[in-house]
PDB file of C-alpha atoms in Angstrom:
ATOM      1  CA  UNK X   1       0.000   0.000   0.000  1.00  0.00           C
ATOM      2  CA  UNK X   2       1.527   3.342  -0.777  1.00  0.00           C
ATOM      3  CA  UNK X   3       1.311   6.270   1.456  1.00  0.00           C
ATOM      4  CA  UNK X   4      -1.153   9.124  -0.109  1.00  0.00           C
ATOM      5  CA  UNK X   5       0.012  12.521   0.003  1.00  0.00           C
ATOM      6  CA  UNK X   6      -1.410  15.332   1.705  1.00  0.00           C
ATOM      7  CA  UNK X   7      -3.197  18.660  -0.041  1.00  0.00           C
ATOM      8  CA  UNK X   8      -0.305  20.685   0.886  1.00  0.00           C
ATOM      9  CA  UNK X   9       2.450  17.949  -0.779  1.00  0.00           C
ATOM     10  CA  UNK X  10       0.558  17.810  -3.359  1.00  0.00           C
ATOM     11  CA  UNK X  11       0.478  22.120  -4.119  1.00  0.00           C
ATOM     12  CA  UNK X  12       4.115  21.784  -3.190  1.00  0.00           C
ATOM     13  CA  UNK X  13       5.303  19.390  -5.644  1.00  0.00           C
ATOM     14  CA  UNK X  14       2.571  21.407  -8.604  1.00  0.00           C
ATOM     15  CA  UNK X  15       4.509  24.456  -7.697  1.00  0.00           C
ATOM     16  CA  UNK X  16       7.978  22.913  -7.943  1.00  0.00           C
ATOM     17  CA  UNK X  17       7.595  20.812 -11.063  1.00  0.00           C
ATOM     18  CA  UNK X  18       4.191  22.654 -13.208  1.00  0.00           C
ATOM     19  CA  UNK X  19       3.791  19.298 -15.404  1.00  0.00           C
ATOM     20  CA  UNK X  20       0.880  17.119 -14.780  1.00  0.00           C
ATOM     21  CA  UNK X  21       0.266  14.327 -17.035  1.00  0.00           C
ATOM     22  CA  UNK X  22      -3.081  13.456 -18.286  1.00  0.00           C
ATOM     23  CA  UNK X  23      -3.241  10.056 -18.930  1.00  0.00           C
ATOM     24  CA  UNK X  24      -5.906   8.939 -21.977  1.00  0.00           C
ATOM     25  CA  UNK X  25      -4.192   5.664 -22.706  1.00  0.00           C
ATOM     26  CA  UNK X  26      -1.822   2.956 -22.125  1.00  0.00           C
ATOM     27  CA  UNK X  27       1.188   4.721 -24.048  1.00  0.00           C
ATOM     28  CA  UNK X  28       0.462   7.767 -21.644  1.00  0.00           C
ATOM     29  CA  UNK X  29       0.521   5.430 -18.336  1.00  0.00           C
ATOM     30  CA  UNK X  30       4.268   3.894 -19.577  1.00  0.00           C
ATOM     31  CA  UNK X  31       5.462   7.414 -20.707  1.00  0.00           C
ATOM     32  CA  UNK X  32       4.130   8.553 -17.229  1.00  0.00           C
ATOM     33  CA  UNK X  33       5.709   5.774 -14.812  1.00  0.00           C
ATOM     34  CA  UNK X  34       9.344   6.015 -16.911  1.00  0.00           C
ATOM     35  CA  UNK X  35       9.562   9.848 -16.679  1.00  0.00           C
ATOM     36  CA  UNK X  36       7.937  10.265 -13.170  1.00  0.00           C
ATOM     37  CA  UNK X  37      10.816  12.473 -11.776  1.00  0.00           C
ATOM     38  CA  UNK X  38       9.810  15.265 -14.141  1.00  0.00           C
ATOM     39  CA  UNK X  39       6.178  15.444 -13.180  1.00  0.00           C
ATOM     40  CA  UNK X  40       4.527  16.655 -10.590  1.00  0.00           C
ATOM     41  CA  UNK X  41       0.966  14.724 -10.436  1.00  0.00           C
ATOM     42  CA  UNK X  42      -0.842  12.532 -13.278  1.00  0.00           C
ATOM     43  CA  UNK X  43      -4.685  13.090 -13.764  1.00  0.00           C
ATOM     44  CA  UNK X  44      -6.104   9.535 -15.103  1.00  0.00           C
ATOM     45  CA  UNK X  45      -8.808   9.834 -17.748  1.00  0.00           C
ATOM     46  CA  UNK X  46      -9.217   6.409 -18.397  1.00  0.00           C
ATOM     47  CA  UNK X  47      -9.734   3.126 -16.769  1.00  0.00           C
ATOM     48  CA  UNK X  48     -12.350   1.171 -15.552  1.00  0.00           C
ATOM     49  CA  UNK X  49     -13.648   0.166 -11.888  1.00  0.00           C
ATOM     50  CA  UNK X  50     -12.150  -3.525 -12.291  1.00  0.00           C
ATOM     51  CA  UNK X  51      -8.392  -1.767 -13.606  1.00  0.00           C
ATOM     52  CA  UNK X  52      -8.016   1.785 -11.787  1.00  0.00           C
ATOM     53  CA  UNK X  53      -6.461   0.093  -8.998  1.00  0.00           C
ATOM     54  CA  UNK X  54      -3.664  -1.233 -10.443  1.00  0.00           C
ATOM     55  CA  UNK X  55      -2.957   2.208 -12.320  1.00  0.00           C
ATOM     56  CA  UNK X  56      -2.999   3.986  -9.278  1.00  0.00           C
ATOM     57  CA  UNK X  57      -0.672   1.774  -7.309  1.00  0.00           C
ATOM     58  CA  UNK X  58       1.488   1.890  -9.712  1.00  0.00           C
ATOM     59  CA  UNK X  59       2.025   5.659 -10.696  1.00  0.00           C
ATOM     60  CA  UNK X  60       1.640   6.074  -6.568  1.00  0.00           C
ATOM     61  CA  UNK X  61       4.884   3.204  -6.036  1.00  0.00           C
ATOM     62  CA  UNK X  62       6.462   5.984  -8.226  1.00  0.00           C
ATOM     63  CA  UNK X  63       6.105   8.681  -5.922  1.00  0.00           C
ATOM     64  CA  UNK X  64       3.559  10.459  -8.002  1.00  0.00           C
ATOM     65  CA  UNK X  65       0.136  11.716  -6.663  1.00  0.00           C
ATOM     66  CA  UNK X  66      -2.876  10.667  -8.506  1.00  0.00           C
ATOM     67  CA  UNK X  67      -6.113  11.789  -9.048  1.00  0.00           C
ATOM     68  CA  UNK X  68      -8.714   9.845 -11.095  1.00  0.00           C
ATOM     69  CA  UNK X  69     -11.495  12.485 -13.339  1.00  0.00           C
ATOM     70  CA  UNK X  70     -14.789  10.400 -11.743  1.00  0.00           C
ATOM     71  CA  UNK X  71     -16.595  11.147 -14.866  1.00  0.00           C
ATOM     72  CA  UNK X  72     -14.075   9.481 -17.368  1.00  0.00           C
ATOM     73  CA  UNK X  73     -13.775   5.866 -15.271  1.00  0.00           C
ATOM     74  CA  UNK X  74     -16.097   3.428 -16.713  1.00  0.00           C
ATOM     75  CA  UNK X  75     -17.868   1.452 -14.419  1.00  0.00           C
ATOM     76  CA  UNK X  76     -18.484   3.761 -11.412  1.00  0.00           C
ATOM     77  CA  UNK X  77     -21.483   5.065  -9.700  1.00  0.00           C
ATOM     78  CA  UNK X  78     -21.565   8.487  -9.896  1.00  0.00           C
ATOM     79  CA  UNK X  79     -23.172   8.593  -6.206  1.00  0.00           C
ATOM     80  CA  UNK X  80     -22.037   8.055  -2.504  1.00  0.00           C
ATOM     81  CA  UNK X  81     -21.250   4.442  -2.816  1.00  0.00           C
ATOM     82  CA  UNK X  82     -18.738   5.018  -6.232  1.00  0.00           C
ATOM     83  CA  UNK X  83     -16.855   7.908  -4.222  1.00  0.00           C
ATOM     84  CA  UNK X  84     -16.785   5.573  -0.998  1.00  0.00           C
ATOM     85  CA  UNK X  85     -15.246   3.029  -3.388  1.00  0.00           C
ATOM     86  CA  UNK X  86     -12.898   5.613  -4.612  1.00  0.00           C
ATOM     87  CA  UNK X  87     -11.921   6.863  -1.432  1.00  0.00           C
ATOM     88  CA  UNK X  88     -11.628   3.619   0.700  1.00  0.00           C
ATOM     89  CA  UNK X  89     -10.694   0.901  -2.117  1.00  0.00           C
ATOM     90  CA  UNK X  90      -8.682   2.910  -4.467  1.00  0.00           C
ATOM     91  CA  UNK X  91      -7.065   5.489  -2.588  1.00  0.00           C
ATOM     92  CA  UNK X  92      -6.328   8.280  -4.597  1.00  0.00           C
ATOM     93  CA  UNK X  93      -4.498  11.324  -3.511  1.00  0.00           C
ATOM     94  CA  UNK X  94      -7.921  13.038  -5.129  1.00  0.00           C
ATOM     95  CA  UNK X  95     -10.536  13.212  -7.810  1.00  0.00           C
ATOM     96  CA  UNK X  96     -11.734  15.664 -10.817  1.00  0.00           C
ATOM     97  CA  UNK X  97     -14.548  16.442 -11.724  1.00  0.00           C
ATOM     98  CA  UNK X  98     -16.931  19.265 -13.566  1.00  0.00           C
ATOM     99  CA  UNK X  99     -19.769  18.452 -10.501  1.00  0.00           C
ATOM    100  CA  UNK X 100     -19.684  20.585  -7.352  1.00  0.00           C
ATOM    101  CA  UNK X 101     -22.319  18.303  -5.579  1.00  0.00           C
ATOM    102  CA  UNK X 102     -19.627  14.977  -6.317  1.00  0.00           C
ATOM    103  CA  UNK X 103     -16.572  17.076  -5.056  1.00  0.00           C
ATOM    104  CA  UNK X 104     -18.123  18.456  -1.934  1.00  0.00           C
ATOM    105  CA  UNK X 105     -18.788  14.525  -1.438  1.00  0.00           C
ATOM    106  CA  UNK X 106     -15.325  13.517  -2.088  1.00  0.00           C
ATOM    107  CA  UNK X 107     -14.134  15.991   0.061  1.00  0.00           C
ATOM    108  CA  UNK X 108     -16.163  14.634   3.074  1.00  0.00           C
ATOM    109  CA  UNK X 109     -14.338  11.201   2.536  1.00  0.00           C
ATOM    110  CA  UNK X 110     -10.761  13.132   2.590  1.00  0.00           C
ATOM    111  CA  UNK X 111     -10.435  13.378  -1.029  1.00  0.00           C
ATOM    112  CA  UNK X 112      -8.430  16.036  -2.270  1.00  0.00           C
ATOM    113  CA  UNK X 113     -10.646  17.962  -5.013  1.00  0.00           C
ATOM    114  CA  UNK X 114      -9.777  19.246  -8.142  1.00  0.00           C
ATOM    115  CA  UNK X 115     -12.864  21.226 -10.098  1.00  0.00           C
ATOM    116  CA  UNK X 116     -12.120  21.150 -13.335  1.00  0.00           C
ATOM    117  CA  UNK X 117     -13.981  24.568 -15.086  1.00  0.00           C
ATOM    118  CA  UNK X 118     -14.603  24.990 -18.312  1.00  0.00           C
ATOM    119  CA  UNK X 119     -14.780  28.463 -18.646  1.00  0.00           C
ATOM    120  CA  UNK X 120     -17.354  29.762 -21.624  1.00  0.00           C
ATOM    121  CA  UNK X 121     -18.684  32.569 -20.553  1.00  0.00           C
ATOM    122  CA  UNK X 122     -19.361  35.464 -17.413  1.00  0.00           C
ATOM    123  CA  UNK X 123     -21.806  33.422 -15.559  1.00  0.00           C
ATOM    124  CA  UNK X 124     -19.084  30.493 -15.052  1.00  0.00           C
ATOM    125  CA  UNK X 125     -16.427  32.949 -14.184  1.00  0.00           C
ATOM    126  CA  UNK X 126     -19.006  34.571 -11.506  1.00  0.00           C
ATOM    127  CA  UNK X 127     -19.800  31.034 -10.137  1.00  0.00           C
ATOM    128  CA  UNK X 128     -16.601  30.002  -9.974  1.00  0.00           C
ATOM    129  CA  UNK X 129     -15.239  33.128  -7.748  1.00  0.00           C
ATOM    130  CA  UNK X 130     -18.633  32.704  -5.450  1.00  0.00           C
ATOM    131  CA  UNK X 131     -17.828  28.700  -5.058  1.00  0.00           C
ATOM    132  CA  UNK X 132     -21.374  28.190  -4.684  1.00  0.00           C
ATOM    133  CA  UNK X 133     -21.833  24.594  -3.654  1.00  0.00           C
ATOM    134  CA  UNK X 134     -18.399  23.619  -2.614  1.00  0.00           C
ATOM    135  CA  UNK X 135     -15.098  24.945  -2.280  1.00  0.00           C
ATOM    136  CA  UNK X 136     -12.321  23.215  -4.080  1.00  0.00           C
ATOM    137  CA  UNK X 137      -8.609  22.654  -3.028  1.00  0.00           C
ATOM    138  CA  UNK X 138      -7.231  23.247  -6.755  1.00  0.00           C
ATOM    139  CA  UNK X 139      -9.472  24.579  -9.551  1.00  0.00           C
ATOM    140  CA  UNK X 140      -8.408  23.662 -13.129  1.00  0.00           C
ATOM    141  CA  UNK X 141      -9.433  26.284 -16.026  1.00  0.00           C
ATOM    142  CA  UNK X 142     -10.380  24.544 -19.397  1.00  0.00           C
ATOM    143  CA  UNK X 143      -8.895  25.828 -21.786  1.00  0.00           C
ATOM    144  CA  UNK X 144      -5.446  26.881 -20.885  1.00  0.00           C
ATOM    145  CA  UNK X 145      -5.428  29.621 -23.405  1.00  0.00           C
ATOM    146  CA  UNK X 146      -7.713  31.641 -21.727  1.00  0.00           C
ATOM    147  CA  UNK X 147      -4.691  33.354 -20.519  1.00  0.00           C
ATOM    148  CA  UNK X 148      -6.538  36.395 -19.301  1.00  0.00           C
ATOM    149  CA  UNK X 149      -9.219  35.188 -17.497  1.00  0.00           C
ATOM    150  CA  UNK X 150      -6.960  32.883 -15.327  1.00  0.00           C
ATOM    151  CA  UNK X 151      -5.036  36.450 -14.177  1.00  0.00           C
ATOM    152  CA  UNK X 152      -8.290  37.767 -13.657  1.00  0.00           C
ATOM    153  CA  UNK X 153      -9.774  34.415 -11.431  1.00  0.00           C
ATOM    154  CA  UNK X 154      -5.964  34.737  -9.558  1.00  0.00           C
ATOM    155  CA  UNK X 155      -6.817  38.245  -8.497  1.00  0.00           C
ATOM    156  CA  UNK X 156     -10.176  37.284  -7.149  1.00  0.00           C
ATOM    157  CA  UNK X 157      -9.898  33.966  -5.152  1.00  0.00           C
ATOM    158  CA  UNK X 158      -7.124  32.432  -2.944  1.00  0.00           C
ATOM    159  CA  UNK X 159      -7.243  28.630  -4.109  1.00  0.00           C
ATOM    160  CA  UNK X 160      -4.336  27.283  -6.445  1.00  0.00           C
ATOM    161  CA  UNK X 161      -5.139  27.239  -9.970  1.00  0.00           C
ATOM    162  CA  UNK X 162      -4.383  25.071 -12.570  1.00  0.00           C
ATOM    163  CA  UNK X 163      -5.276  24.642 -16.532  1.00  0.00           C
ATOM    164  CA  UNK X 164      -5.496  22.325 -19.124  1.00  0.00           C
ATOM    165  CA  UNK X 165      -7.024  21.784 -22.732  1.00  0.00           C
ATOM    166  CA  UNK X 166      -5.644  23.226 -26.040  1.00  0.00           C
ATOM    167  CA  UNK X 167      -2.082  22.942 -24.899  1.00  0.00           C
ATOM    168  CA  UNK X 168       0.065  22.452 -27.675  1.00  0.00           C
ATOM    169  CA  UNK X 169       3.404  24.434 -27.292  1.00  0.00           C
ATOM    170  CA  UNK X 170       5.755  24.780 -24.588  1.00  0.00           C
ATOM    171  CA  UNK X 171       4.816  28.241 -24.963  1.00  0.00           C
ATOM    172  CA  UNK X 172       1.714  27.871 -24.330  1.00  0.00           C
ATOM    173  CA  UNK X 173       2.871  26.157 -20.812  1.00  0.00           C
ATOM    174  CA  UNK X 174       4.877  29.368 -20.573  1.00  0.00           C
ATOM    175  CA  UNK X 175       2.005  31.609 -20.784  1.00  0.00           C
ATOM    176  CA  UNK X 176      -0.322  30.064 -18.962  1.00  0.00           C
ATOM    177  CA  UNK X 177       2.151  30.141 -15.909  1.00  0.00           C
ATOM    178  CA  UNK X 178       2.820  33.244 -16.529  1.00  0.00           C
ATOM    179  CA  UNK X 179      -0.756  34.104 -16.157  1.00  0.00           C
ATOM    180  CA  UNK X 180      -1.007  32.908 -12.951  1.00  0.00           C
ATOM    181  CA  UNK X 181      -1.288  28.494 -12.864  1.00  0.00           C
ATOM    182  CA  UNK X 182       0.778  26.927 -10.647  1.00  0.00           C
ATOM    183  CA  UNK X 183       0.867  24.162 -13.054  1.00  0.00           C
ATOM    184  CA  UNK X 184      -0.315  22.824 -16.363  1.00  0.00           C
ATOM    185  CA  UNK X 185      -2.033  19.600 -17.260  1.00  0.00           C
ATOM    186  CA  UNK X 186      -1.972  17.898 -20.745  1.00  0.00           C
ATOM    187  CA  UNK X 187      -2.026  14.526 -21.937  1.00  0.00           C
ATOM    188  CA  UNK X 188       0.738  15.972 -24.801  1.00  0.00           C
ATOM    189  CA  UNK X 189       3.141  14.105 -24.262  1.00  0.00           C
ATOM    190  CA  UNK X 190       5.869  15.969 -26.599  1.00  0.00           C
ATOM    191  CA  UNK X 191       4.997  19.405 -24.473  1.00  0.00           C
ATOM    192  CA  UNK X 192       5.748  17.567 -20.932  1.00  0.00           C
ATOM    193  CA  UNK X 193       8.959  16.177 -22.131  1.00  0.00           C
ATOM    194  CA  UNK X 194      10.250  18.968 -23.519  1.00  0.00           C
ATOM    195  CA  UNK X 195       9.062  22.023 -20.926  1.00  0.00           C
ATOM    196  CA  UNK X 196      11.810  22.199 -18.406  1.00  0.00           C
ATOM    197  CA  UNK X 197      11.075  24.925 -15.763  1.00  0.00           C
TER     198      UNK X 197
END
């Protein structure tokens, strides 16, 4: 069993290293467990209830923090009983997810929570800065060239800040931390390897 880490290792090591790996397939989960020193967290986007465990074990025996996007595993309950599972069986450092009502959930069971926002128009910025149903540890902005609204979001609320989505540059890593992330995530591969901070 491998010792989760806490919310404040886990903002640490975001801070320190910026590059989180998304992981949509099999390629991504052996690109992710050989270059493991260079990240600092992997998001998995894939798996099913009967597999997840193994994946997270794994990139966790690493020394890697994990968090598994509820929405994307196939297989789980999107209730009280999946996150139980999640949180008791499968032992993530955390979860994603686009739901407040699943993440203030989560959270109750010790999950670190990661909302993941796709930001379209005023009304989601506004909801987002109010945290209406539940307040998240990180919040990830979708997508990561929205540059100017994740200054703006900075300015207005105190939790960390990620983003993700359209990322296809090492530039566009550089911007986005310059705009105020504390990290990036991207399941490209070729912009993880290459950033160096």
């Amino acid at each position: 069993m491998n010792k989760r880490l806490t919310k404040s290792e886990v903002i640490k090591n975001i801070q320190s290293k910026k590059k989180i790996a998304a992981i949509k397939n099999m390629k991504d989960f052996d690109l992710v467990l050989k270059n493991h020193q260079e990240l600092a967290a992997a998001f998995l986007l894939t798996g099913n209830i009967s597999n997840i465990s193994r994946f997270i074990e794994a990139i966790q025996s690493k020394g890697l923090p994990v968090f598994i996007h509820i929405e994307k595993i196939g297989g789980l309950a999107l209730n009280s009983e999946g996150l139980e599972f999640i949180a008791n069986v499968v032992k993530p450092e955390g979860v994603i997810s686009t739901k407040p009502g699943l993440l203030k959930k989560a959270h109750s069971l010790g999950l670190i929570c990661i909302q993941r926002v796709f930001m379209i128009d005023s009304e989601v910025f506004e909801n987002t800065i109010a945290h209406k149903e539940v307040q998240p540890d990180i919040i990830e902005i979708m997508p990561s060239i929205a540059y100017e609204i994740i200054t703006a979001l900075k300015e207005k609320i105190d939790v960390p800040i990620i983003t993700g989505g359209l990322i296809r540059t090492v530039e566009d890593v550089k911007k986005a931390l310059n705009a105020g992330a504390i990290g990036i995530s991207t399941s490209n591969n070729h912009v993880w390897r290459s950033f160096v901070n």
